[in-house]
CSV table of C-alpha atoms in Angstrom, one decimal:
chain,number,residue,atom,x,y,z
A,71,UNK,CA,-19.3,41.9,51.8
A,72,UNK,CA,-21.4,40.2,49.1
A,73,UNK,CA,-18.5,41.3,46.5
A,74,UNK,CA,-16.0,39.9,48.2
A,75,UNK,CA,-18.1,36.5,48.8
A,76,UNK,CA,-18.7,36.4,45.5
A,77,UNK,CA,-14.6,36.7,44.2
A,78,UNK,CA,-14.0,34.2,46.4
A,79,UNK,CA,-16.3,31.9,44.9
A,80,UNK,CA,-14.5,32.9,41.5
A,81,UNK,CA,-11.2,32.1,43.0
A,82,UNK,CA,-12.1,28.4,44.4
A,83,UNK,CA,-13.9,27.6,41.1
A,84,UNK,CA,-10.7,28.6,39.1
A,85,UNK,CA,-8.8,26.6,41.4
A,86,UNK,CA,-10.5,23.7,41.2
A,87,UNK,CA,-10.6,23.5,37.3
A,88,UNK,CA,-7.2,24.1,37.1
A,89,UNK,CA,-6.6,21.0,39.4
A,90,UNK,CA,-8.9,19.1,37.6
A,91,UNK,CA,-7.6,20.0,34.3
A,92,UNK,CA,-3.5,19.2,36.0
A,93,UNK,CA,-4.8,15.9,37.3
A,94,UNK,CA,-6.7,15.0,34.0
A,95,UNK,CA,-3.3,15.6,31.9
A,96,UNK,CA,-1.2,13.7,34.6
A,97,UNK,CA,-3.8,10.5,34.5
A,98,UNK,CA,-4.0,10.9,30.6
A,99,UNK,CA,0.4,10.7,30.1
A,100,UNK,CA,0.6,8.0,32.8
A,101,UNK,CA,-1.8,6.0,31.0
A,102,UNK,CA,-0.5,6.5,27.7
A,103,UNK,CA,2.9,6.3,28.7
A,104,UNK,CA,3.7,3.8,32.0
A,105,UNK,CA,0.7,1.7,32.7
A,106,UNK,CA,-3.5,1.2,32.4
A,107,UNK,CA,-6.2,-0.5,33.8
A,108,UNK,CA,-8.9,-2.1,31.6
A,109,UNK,CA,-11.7,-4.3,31.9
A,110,UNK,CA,-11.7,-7.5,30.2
A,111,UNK,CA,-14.5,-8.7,28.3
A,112,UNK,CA,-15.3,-12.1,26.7
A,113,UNK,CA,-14.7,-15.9,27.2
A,114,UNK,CA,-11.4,-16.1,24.8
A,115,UNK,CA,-9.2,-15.8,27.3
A,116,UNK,CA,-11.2,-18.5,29.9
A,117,UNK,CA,-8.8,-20.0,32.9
A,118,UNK,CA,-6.3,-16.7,32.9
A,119,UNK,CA,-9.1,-14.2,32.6
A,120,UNK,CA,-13.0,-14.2,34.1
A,121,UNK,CA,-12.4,-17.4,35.1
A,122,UNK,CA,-15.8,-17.4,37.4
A,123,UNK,CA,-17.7,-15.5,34.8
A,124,UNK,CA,-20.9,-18.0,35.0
A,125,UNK,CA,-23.4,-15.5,34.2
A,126,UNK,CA,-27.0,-16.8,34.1
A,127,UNK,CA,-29.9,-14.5,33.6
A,128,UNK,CA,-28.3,-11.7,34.8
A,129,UNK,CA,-27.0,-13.5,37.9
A,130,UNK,CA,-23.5,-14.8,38.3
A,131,UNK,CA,-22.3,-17.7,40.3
A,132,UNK,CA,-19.8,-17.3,42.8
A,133,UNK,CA,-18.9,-20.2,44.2
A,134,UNK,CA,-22.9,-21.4,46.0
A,135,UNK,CA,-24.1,-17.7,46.0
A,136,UNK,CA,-26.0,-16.2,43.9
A,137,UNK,CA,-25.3,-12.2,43.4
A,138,UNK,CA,-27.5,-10.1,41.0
A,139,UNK,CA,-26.1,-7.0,39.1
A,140,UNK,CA,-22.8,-7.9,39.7
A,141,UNK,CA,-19.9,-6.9,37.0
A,142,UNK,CA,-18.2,-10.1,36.6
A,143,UNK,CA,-15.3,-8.9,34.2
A,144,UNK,CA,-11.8,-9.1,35.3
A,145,UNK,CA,-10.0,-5.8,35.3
A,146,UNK,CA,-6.5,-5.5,34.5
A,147,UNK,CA,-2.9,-3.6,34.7
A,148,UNK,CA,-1.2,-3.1,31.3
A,149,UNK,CA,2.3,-1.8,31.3
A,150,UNK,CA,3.5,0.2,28.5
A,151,UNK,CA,7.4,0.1,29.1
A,152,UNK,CA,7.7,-2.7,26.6
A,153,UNK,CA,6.5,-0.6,23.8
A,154,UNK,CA,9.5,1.5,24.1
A,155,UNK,CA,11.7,-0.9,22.0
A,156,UNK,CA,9.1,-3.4,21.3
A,157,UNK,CA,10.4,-6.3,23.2
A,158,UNK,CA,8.3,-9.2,23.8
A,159,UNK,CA,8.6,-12.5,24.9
A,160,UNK,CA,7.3,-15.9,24.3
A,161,UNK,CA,4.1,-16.5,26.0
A,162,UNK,CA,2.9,-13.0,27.2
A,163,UNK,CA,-0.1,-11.8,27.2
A,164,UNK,CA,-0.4,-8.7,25.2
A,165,UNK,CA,-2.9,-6.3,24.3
A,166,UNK,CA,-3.6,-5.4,20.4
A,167,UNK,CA,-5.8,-3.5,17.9
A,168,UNK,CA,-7.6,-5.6,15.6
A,169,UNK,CA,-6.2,-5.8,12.8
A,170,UNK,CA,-9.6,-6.2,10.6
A,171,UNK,CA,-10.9,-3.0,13.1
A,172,UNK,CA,-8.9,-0.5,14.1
A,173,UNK,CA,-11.7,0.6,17.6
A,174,UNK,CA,-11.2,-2.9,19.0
A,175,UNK,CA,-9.0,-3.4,21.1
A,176,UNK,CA,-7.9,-7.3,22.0
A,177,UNK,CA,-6.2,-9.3,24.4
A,178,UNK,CA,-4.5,-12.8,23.7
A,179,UNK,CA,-1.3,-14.6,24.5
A,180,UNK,CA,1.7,-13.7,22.0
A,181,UNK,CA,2.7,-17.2,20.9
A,182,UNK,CA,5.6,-16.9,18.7
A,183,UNK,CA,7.6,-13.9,17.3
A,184,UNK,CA,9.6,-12.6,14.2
A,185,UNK,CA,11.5,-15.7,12.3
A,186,UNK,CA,9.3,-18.2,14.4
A,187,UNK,CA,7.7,-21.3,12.7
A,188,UNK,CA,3.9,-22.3,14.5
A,189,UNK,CA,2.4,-25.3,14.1
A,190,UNK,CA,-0.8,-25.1,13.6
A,191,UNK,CA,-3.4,-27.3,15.7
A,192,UNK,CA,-5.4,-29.8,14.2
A,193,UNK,CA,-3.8,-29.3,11.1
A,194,UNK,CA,0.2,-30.5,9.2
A,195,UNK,CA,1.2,-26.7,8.3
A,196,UNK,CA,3.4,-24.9,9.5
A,197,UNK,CA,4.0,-21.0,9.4
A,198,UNK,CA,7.0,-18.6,8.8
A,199,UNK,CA,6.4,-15.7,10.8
A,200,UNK,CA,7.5,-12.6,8.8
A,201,UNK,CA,10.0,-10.1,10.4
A,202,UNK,CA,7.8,-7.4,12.4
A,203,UNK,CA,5.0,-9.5,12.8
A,204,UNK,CA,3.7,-12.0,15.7
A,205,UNK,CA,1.0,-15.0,16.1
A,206,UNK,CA,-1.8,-14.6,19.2
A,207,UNK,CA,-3.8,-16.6,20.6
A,208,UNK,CA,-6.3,-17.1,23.3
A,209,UNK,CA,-5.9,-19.8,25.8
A,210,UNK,CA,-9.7,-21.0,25.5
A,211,UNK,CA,-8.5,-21.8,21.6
A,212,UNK,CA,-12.5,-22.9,21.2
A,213,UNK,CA,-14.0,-19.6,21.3
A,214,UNK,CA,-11.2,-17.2,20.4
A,215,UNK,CA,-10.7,-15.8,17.1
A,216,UNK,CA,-7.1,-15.2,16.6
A,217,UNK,CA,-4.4,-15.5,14.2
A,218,UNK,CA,-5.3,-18.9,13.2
A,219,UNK,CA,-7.8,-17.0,11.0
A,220,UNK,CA,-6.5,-13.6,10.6
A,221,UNK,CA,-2.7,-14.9,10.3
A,222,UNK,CA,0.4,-13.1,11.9
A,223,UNK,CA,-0.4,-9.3,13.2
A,224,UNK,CA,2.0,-6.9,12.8
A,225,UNK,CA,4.0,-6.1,16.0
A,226,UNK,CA,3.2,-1.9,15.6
A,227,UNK,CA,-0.4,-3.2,16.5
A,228,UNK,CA,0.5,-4.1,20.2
A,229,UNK,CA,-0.6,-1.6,22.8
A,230,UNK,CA,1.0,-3.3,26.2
A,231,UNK,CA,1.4,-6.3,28.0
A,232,UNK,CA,-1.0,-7.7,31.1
A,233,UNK,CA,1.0,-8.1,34.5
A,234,UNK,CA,-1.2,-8.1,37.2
A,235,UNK,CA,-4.9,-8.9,37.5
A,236,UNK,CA,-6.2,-6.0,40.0
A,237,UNK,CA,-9.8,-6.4,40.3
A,238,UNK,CA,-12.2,-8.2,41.7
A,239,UNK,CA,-9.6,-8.4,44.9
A,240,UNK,CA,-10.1,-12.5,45.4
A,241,UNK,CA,-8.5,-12.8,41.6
A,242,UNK,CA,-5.2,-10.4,42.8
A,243,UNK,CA,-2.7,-12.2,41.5
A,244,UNK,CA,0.1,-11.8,38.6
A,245,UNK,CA,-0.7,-12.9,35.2
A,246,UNK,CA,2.2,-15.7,34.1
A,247,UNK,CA,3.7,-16.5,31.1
A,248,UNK,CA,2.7,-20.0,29.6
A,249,UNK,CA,4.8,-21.3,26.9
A,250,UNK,CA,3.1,-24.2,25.5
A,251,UNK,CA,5.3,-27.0,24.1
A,252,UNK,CA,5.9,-28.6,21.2
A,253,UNK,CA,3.4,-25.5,19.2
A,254,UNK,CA,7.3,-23.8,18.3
A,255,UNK,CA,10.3,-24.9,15.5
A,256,UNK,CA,13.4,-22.8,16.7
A,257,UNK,CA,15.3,-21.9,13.7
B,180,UNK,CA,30.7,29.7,64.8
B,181,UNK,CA,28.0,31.2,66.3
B,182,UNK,CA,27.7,33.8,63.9
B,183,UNK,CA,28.2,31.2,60.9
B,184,UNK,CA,25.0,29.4,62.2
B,185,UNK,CA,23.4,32.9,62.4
B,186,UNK,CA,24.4,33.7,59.0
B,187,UNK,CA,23.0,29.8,58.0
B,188,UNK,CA,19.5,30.5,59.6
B,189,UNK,CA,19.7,33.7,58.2
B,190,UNK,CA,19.5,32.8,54.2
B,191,UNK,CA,16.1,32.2,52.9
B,192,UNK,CA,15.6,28.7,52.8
B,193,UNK,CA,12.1,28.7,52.4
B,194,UNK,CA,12.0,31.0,49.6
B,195,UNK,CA,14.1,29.1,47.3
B,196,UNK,CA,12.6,25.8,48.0
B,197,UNK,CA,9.3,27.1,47.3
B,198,UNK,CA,10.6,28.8,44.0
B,199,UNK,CA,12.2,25.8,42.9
B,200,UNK,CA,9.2,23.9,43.6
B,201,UNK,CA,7.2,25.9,41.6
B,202,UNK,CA,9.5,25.7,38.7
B,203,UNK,CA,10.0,22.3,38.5
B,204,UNK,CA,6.1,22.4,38.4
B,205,UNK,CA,5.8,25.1,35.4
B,206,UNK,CA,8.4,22.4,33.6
B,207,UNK,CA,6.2,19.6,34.3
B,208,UNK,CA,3.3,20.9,33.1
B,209,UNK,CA,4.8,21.6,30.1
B,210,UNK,CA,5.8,18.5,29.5
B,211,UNK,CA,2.3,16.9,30.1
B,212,UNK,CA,0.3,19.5,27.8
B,213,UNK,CA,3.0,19.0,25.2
B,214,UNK,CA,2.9,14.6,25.7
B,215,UNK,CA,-1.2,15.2,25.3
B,216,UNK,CA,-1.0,17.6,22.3
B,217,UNK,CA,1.6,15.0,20.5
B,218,UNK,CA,-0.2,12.2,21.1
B,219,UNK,CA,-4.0,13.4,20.5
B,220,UNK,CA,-3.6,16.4,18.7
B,221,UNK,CA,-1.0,16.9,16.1
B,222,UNK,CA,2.8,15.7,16.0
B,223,UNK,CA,6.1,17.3,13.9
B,224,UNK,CA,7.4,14.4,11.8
B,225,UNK,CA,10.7,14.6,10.0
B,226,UNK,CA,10.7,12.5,6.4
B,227,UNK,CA,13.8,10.8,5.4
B,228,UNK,CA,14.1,9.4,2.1
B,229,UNK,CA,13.4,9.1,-1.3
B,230,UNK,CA,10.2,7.0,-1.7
B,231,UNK,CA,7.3,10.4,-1.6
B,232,UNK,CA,9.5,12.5,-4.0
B,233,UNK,CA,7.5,14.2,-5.8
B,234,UNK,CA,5.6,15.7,-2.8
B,235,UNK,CA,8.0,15.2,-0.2
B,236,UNK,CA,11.2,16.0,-0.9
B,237,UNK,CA,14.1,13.7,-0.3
B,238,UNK,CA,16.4,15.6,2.3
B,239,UNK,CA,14.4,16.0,5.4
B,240,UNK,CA,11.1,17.5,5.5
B,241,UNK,CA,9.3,19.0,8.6
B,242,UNK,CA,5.5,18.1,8.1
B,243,UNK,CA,3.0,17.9,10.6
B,244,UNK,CA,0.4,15.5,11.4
B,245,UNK,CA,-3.0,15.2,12.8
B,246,UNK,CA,-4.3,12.4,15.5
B,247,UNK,CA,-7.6,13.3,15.5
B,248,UNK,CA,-8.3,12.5,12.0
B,249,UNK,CA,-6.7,8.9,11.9
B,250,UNK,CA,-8.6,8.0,15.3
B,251,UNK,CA,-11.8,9.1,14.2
B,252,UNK,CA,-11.5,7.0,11.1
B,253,UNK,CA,-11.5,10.2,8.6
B,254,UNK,CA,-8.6,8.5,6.3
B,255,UNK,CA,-9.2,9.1,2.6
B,256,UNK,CA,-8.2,7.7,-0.6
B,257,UNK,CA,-5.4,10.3,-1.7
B,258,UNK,CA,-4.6,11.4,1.8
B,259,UNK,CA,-0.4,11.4,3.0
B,260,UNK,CA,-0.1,9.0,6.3
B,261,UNK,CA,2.4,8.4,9.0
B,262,UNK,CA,2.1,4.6,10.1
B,263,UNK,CA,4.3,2.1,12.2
B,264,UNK,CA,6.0,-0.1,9.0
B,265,UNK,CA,4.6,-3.6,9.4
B,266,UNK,CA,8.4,-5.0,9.0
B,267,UNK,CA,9.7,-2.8,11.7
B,268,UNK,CA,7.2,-1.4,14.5
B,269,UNK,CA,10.0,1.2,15.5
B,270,UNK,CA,9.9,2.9,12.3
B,271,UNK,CA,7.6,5.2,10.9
B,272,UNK,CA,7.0,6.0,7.3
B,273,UNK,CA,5.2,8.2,5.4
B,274,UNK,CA,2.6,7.4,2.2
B,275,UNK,CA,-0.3,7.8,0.3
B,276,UNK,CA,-3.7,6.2,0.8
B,277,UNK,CA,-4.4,4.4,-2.5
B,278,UNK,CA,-7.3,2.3,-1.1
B,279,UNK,CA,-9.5,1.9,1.7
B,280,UNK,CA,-10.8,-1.2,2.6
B,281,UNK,CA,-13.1,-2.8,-0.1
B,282,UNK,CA,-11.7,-0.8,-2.7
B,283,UNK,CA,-9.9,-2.8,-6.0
B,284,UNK,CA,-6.1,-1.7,-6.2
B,285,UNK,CA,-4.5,-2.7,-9.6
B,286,UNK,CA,-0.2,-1.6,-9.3
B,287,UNK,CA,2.5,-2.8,-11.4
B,288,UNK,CA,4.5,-5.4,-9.8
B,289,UNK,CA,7.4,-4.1,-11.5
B,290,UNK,CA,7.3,-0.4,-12.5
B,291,UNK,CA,9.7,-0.7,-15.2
B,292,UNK,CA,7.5,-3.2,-16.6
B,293,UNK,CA,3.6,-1.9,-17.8
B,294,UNK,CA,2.6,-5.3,-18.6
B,295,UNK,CA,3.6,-6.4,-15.0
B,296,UNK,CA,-0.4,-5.4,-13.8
B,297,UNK,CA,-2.0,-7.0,-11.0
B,298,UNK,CA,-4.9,-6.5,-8.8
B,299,UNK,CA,-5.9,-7.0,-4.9
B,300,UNK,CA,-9.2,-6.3,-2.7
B,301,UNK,CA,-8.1,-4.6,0.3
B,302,UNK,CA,-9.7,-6.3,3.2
B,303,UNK,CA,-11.3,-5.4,5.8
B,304,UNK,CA,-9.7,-2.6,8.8
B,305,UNK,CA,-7.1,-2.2,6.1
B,306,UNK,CA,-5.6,0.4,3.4
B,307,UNK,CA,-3.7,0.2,0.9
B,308,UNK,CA,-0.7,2.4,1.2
B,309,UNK,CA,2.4,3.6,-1.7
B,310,UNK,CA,4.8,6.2,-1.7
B,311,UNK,CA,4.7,8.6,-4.6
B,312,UNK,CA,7.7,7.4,-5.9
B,313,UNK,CA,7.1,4.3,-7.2
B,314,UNK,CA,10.7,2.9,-8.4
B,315,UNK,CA,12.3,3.2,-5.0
B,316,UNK,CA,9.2,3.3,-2.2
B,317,UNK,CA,9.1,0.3,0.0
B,318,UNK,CA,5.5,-0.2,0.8
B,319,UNK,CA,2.0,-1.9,0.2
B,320,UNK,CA,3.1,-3.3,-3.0
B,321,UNK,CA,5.8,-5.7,-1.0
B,322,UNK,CA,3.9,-6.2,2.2
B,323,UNK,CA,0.5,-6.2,1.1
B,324,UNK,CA,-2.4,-4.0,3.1
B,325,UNK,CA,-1.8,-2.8,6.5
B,326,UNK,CA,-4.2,-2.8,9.1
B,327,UNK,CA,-5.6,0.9,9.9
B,328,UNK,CA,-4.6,0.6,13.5
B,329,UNK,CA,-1.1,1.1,12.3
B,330,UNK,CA,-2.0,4.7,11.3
B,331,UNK,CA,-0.3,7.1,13.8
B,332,UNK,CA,-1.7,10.2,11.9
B,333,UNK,CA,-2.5,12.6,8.4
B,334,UNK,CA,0.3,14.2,7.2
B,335,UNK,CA,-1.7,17.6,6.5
B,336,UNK,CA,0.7,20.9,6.6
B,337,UNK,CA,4.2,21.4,5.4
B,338,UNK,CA,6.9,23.7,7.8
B,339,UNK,CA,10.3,23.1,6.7
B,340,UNK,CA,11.3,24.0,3.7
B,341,UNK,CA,10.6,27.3,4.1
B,342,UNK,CA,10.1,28.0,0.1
B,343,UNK,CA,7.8,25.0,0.3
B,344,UNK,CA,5.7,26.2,3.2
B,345,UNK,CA,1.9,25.7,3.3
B,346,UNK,CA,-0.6,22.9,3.1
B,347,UNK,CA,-0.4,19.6,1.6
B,348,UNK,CA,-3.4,18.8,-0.3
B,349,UNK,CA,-5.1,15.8,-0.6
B,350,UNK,CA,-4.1,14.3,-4.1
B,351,UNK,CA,-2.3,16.5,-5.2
B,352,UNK,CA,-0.2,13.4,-7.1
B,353,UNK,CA,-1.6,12.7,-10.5
C-alpha cells in the first residue's frame, strides 16, 4: 500500500515537470519567434506610452484618485514577424538594443529608413541614412535620447515592432503609426 | 451496405488518431528543443567566402557557435564572431574581435599601402571587428565599429572539413 502510494507520487511529480518543462519550451519559441509582452519603462515615449504615469511619492494619479503601490507602466505586445525579412515602415514603433549597451533594450518610433534624408530639429543639417541602418526617436523628443545623439542604428539591432498596448485594460487600444511631416527628403 | 458500415465501424479509428496525435507531438517537441538549443545554446553556421582565409577556409566551412558566450558579454579581443552585417541585417558574417570598446585600433586604410596607418577609439557597447584576410574582408575597416548587440554568437569549434576538425582557438592569427 505505502509502495504503491509512494510510485504514484513519483509518477505525478514526473508528469508535472515534464509539462512544465513542454510548456516552458513552447512559451520560450513563441516568444522568440511570433510575439512578446513587455513592460515599458520611462517618460521617452510620453503621449503613446504611460501616458498617466504621474507618480508622486510613491502614489500615482489616476484621474482624482489617489492609488498607492500601483505599477503604473504600460505593458505591451511586440510581434516578431517583421524580423523575418526586416521590413519596416515609416513611423513604427520598434523595439531595439542599444547600440552603446548591448543589455538595454529600447523602444522609440523608427523615423526614416535606408537612403532616407532627416532633418534634424532645431538645427540646418540634414542626414544620409546609410543602407542597413535607420534613425529613432521618441515622441516626447525632450527627454529621449535617441539617434539625434547616437546617430543612425543599424537595422540587425531591431528586436520587433509594438502593436497593441495590452495592459492596464483602460489603455487597450492599438499603437498607430505617426508619420510626422516635413522631418523626411524623399530621394 | 450493411456489412460495409460494419466493416467502417470495425477499423480502429481511435487507435490511429491517438498514434498520430502522438507523433505529431514527438515532431513538435523536437522542433521546440532544437529552436531553444539554436537560439540560446549553440548554432551550425556555414562560412562563405574569402575574407577569414587563413583560418576559415574559403569554400564552405561548417563551424559552430556559442549563444551563451555573446549574451553574457564574454567576447574577447582575438575571438571569431558571427554578427548581423550593419549594411545588410539579413546577412551574417563571420570575423575577428580586434577591439573591445575603449581599446585603440590602428589598421591600414589600404593594405597595399604600410604608410596608409590610421587610428580609432572604439566606443562604447562596441567592437571592432576584421576578417583575417585583410585584402578582400569587408568589415570594420569600411563601416566603422559595430554595436555588440549585433553579435549573434562565438564561433568556437570547427566540424566540416573533416581534415580540419577540432577547435578553433582564440588568436590563433598572428
Amino acid at each position: 500500500m505505502n509502495y504503491s502510494l509512494r510510485n504514484l507520487n513519483m509518477s505525478n511529480l514526473w508528469h508535472l515537470t515534464k509539462a512544465s518543462l513542454t510548456s516552458g519550451l513552447i512559451a520560450l519559441t513563441i516568444s522568440d519567434r511570433y510575439a512578446c509582452y513587455s513592460p515599458v519603462q520611462g517618460l521617452s515615449m510620453f503621449p503613446t506610452f504611460n501616458s498617466d504615469n504621474t507618480t508622486f511619492l510613491g502614489y500615482s494619479i489616476i484621474g482624482n484618485m489617489l492609488i498607492s503601490h500601483f505599477d503604473p507602466d504600460d505593458h505591451v505586445l511586440v510581434e516578431k514577424f517583421c524580423l523575418e525579412k526586416y521590413k519596416f515602415s515609416h513611423g513604427d514603433v520598434v523595439v531595439f538594443r542599444s547600440p552603446s549597451n548591448y543589455k538595454e533594450i529600447h523602444i522609440k518610433r523608427l523615423v526614416a529608413l535606408p537612403g532616407d534624408m532627416v532633418n534634424i530639429p532645431h538645427s540646418f543639417d540634414r542626414v544620409k541614412i546609410p543602407k542597413g541602418h535607420c534613425w529613432v526617436e521618441g515622441d516626447n523628443s525632450d527627454c529621449s535620447l535617441d539617434s539625434r545623439s547616437y546617430g543612425p542604428i543599424p537595422l540587425g539591432l531591431l528586436q520587433g515592432r509594438v502593436t497593441y498596448v495590452v495592459w492596464p485594460p483602460w489603455r487597450i487600444s492599438e499603437v498607430e503609426k505617426k508619420v510626422s511631416k516635413g522631418r523626411l527628403l524623399h530621394y | 451496405m450493411s456489412g460495409l458500415r460494419f466493416r467502417f465501424l470495425q477499423f480502429p479509428w481511435k487507435t490511429i488518431t491517438k498514434d498520430a496525435f502522438d507523433g505529431t507531438m514527438t515532431v513538435a517537441k523536437f522542433l521546440l528543443v532544437f529552436h531553444v538549443s539554436d537560439t540560446y545554446i549553440c548554432t551550425p553556421t556555414v562560412t562563405y567566402g574569402a575574407s577569414m582565409l587563413p583560418t576559415i577556409n574559403s569554400t564552405g566551412d561548417l563551424l559552430l557557435a556559442d549563444r551563451l558566450s555573446a549574451r553574457f558579454g564574454r567576447i574577447r579581443r582575438g575571438d571569431i564572431i558571427i554578427a548581423r552585417s550593419p549594411e545588410n541585417p539579413r546577412k551574417i558574417v563571420t570575423k575577428r574581435v580586434m577591439g573591445m570598446e575603449g581599446d585603440q585600433v590602428t589598421f591600414l586604410v589600404d593594405p597595399g599601402n604600410i604608410n596608409s596607418c590610421k587610428s580609432v577609439t572604439v566606443p562604447k557597447g562596441h567592437v571592432w571587428i576584421q576578417g583575417d584576410n585583410t585584402y578582400v574582408s569587408n568589415d570594420s575597416r569600411k563601416y566603422g565599429a559595430i554595436p555588440y548587440g549585433l553579435i549573434e554568437g562565438k564561433a568556437f569549434f570547427r566540424v566540416w572539413p573533416l581534415e580540419n576538425f577540432g577547435s578553433l582557438s582564440p588568436g590563433s592569427h598572428p
